[in-house]
Coordinates of C-alpha atoms in Angstrom, one line a residue:
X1 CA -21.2 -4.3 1.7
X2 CA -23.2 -5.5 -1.4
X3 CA -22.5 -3.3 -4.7
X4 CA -25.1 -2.7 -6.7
X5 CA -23.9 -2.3 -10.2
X6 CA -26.2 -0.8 -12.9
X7 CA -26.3 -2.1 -16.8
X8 CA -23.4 -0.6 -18.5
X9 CA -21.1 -1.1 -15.1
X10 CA -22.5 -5.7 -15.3
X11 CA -21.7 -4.9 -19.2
X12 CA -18.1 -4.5 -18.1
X13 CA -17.6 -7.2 -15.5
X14 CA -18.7 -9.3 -18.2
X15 CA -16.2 -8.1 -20.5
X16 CA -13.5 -8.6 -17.9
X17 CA -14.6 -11.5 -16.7
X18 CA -13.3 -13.1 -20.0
X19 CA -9.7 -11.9 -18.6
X20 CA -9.9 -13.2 -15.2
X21 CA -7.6 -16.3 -16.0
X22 CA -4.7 -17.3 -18.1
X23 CA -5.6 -17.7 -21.9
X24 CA -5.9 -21.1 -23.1
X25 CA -5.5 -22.6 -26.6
X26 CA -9.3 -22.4 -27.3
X27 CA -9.0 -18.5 -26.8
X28 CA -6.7 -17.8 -28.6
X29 CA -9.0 -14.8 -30.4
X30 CA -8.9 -13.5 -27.0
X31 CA -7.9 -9.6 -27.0
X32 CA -4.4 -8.8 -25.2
X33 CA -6.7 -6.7 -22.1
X34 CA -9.3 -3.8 -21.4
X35 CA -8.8 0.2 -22.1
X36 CA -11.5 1.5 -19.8
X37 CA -12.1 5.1 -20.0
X38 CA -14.8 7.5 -18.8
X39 CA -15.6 10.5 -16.7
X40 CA -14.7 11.1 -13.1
X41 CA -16.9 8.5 -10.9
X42 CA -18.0 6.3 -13.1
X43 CA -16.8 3.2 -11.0
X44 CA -13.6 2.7 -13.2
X45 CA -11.2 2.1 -10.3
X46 CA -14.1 0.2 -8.1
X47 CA -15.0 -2.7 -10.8
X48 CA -11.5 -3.0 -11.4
X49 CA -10.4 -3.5 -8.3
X50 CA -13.5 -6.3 -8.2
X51 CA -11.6 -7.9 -11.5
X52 CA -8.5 -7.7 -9.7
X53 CA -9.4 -9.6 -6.9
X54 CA -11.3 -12.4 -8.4
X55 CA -8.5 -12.8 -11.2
X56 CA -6.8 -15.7 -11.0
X57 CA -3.0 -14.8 -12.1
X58 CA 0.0 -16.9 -10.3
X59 CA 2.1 -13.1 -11.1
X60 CA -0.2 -10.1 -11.1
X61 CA 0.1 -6.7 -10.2
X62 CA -2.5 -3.6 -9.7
X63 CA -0.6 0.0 -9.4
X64 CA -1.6 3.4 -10.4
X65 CA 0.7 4.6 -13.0
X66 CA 2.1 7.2 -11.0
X67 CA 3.0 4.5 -8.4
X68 CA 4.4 2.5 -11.3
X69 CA 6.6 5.3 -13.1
X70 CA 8.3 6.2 -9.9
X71 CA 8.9 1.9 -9.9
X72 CA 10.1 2.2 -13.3
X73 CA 12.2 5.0 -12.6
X74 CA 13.7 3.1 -9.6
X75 CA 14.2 0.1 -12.0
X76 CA 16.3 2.6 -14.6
X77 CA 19.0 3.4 -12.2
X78 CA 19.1 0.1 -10.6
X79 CA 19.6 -1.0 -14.4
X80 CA 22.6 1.8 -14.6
X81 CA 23.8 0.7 -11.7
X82 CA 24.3 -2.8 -13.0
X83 CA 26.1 -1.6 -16.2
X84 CA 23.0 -2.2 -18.8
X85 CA 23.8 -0.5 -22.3
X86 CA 20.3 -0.3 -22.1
X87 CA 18.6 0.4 -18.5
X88 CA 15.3 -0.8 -20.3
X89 CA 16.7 -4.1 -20.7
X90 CA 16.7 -4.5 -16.6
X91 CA 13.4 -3.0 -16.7
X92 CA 12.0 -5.9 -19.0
X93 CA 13.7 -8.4 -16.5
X94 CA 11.8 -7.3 -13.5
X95 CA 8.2 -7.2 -15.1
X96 CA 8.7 -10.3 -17.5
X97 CA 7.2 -12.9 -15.1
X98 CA 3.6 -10.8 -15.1
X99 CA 0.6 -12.2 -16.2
X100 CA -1.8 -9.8 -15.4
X101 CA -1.1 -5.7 -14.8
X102 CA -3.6 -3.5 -13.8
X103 CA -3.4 0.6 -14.1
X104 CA -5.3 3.0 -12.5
X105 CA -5.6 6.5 -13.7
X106 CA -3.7 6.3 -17.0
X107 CA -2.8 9.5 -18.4
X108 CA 0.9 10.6 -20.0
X109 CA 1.9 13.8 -19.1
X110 CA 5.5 14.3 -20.3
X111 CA 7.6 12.8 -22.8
X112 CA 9.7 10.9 -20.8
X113 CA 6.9 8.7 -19.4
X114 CA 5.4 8.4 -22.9
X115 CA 8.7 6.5 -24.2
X116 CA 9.1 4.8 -20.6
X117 CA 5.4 3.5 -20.2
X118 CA 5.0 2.9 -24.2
X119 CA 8.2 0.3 -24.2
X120 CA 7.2 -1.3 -21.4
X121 CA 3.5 -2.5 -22.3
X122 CA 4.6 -2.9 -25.8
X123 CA 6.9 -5.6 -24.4
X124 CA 4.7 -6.6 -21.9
X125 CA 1.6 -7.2 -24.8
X126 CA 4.3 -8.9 -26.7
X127 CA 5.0 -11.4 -23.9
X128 CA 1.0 -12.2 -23.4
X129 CA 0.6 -10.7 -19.8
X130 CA -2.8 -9.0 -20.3
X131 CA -3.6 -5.6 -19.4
X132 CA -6.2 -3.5 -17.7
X133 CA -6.3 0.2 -17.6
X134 CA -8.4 2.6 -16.8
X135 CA -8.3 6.2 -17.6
X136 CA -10.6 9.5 -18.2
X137 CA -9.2 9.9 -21.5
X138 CA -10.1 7.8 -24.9
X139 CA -7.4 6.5 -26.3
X140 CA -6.7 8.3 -29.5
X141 CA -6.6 11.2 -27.2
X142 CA -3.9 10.2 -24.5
X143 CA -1.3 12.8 -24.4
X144 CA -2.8 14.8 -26.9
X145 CA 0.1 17.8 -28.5
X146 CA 2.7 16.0 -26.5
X147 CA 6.3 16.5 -27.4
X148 CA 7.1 13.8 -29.8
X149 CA 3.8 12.3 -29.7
X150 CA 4.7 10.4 -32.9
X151 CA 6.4 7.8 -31.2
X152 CA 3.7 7.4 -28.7
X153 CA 1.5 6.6 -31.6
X154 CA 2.8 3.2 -31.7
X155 CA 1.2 2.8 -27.7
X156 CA -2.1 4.2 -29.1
X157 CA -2.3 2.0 -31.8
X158 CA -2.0 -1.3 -30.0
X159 CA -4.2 -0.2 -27.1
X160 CA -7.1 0.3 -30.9
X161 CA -6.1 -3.2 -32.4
X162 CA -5.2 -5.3 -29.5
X163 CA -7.2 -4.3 -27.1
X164 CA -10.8 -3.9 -26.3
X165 CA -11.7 -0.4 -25.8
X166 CA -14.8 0.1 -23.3
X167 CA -16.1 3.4 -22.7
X168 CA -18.2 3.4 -18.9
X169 CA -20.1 6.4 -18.9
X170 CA -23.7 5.6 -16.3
X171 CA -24.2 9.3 -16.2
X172 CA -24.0 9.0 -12.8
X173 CA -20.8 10.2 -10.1
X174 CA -21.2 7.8 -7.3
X175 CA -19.0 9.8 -5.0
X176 CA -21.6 12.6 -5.8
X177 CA -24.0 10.3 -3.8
X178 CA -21.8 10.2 -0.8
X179 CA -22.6 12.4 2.0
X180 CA -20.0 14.9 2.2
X181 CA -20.7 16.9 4.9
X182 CA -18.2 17.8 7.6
X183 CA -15.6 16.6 5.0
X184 CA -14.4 19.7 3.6
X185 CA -14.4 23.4 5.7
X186 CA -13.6 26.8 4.7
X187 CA -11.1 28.3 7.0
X188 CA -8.9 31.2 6.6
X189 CA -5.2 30.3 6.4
X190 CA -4.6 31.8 9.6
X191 CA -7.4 29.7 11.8
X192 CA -6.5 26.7 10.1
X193 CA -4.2 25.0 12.8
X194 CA -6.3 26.7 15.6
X195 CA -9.7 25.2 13.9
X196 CA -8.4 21.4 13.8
X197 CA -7.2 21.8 17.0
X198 CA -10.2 22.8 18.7
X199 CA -12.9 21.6 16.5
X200 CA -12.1 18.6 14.6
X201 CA -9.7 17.4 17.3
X202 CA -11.9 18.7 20.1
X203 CA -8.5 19.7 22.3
X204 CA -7.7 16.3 22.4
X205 CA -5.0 14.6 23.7
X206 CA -2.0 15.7 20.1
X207 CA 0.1 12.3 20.0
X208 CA 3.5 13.2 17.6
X209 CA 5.5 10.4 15.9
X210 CA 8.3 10.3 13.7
X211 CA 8.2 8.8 10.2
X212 CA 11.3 7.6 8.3
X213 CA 10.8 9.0 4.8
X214 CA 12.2 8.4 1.0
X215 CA 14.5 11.1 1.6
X216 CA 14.2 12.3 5.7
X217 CA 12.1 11.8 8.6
X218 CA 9.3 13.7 9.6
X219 CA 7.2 14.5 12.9
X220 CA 3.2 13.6 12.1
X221 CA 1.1 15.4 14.6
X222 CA -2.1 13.1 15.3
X223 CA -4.9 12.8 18.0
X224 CA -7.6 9.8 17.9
X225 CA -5.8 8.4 14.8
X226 CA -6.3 11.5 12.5
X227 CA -2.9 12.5 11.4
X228 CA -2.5 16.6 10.6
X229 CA -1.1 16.6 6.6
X230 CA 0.3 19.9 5.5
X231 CA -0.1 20.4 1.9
X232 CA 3.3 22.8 2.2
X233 CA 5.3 20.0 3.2
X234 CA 4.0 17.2 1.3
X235 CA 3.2 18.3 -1.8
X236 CA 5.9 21.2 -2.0
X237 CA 8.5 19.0 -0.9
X238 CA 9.8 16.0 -3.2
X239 CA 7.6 13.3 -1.3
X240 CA 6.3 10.6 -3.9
X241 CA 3.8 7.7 -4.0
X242 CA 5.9 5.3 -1.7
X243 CA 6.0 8.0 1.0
X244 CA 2.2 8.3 0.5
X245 CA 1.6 4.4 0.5
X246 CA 3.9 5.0 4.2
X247 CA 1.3 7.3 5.4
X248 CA -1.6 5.5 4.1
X249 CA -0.3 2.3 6.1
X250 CA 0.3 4.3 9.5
X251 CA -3.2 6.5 9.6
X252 CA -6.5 5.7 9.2
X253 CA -7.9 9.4 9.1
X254 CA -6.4 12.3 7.8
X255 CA -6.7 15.9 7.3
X256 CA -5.2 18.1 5.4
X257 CA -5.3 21.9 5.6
X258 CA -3.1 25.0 4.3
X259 CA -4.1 23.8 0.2
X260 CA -3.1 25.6 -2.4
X261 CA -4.8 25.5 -5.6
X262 CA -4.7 27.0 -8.0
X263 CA -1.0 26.8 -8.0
X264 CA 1.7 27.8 -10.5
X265 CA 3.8 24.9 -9.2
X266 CA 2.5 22.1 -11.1
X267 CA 4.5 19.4 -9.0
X268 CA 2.9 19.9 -5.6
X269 CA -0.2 19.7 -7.3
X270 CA 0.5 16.3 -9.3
X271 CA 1.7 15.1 -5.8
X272 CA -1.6 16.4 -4.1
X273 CA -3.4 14.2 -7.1
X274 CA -1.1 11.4 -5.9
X275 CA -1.7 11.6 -2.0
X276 CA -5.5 11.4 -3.0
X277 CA -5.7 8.5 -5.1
X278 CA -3.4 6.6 -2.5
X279 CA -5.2 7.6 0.2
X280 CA -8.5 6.9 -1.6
X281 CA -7.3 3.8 -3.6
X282 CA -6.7 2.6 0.8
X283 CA -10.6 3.4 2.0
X284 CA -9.2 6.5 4.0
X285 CA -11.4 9.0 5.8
X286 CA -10.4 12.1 4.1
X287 CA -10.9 16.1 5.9
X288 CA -9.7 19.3 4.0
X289 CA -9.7 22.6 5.2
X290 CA -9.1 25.2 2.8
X291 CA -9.5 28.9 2.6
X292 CA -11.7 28.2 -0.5
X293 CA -15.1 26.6 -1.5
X294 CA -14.3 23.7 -4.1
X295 CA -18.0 23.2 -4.5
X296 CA -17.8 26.9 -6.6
X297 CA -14.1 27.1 -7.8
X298 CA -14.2 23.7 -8.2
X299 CA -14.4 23.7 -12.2
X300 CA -12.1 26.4 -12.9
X301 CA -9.3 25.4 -10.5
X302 CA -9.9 21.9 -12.6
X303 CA -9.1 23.7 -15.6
X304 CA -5.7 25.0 -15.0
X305 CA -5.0 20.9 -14.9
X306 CA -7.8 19.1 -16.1
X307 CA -6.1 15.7 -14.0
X308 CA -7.3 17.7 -10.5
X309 CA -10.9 17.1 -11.4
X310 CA -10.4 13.1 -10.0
X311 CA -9.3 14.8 -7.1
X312 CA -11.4 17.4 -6.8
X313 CA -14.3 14.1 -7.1
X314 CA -12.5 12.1 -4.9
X315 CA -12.3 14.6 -2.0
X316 CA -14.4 17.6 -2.6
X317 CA -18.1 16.1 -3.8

């Protein structure tokens, strides 16, 4: 399918397409990468996925950032495991060979991933591999009254001076475009089951399979490739972005029902932001069924955690 890309979206494949190959000695003004930022549906994740593609990298890497925190994380213990003073050290050692790293969706929430994520690009710039990010939030904003911000400065700083800083704002949500109809239903909690049953799987024949999980295995209910996703169990339960990736590779459709938002229990919703973007990020056909409209909560259930407005986007428009 042709894209059609309007000015300021050709203004940034431009930009990036000074990035798509290793620096030579006649660039060497070149900029370390890109900080794109702008509102939800801009095309951020959609042109840089075209960048990533035509890039020509022999070691490159595209991940949202949750993706690559729970990788970092991994990285940490493996690094204890192995007796490193330092667990960062091991870290360094399994991202060194990069020459290109592409984040989706960057935004620091806590202060763990501000020092995690800060000494890892820093190192990263410091080695040449370029970066690409894209984000909602400028930069001078990222985690904005976070504990011990000051030595996330540092991050914020060399995103301003070594990179170029490209804000993509068309005025224009292109998933607002989309049709959504029959996408997103309003069901009491109660009918929920009963409705996708009957309606969206038409009494169809209800195939179950059993999926080996990060941490146990679970039975998927599905019928004509639409797997049944309960929001209690996979956004309640400790499930992260590998056990969404599993999902996304097994399923083709989904839908998920019993949602709960707004919801004091900020985890299952930063999962439920997760499952989105890796269902989304893999071209999945998305159905919710909710006992609420998001079309006329939508902006205050965003504001308990401004984040759920990609989601709400993503899904919901």
């Amino acid at each position: 399918m042709e894209i059609n890309f309007d000015a300021r979206q050709r203004e940034l494949l431009e930009v990036l397409s000074g990035y798509k190959a290793k620096r030579r000695f006649w660039q060497r003004g070149r900029k370390s990468g890109v900080y794109i930022y702008g509102g939800v549906g801009r095309g951020k994740t959609m042109i840089m996925d075209v960048f990533f593609k035509e890039a020509r990298y022999r070691n490159k890497m595209r991940m949202h950032l949750i993706e690559l925190m729970q990788e970092v994380s991994r990285f940490i213990n493996e690094g204890k495991e192995l007796g490193y003073a330092d667990p960062m050290m091991y870290v360094f050692k399994r991202y060194r060979h990069l020459g290109l790293l592409c984040i989706d969706e960057f935004e620091v929430l806590d202060v763990v991933s501000s020092v995690l994520i800060r000494r890892l690009l820093i190192f990263l710039g410091k080695r040449g591999c370029i970066l690409v990010i894209t984000s909602n939030t400028y930069t001078s904003d990222l985690y904005a009254n976070g504990l011990q911000r000051e030595r996330f400065l540092e991050l914020i700083e060399y995103f301003n001076r070594q990179m170029e800083v490209f804000y993509l704002d068309s005025g224009c949500d292109y998933r607002g475009l989309m049709d959504g109809s029959e996408r997103n239903f309003i069901i009491s909690k109660d009918k929920q089951e009963g409705f996708i049953r009957q309606i969206l799987w038409g009494n169809g024949l209800v195939e179950y399979e059993e999926i080996d999980f990060s941490f146990k295995r679970v039975g998927i209910e599905h019928c004509n490739g639409m797997a049944l996703i309960d929001f209690e169990e996979f956004c309640k339960k400790p499930y992260g972005a590998r056990d969404y990736a599993i999902l996304c590779g097994r399923f083709e459709r989904f839908v998920i029902y019993n949602i709960e938002m707004p919801s004091e229990d900020r985890n299952a919703l930063l999962r439920f932001i997760c499952l989105i973007d890796i269902l989304y990020d893999g071209a999945r056909e998305i159905k919710t069924v909710a006992d609420f409209n998001y079309r006329e909560h939508g902006e205050d259930i965003a504001s308990s955690m401004p984040i759920l407005r990609r989601a709400i986007s993503r899904v919901f428009s």
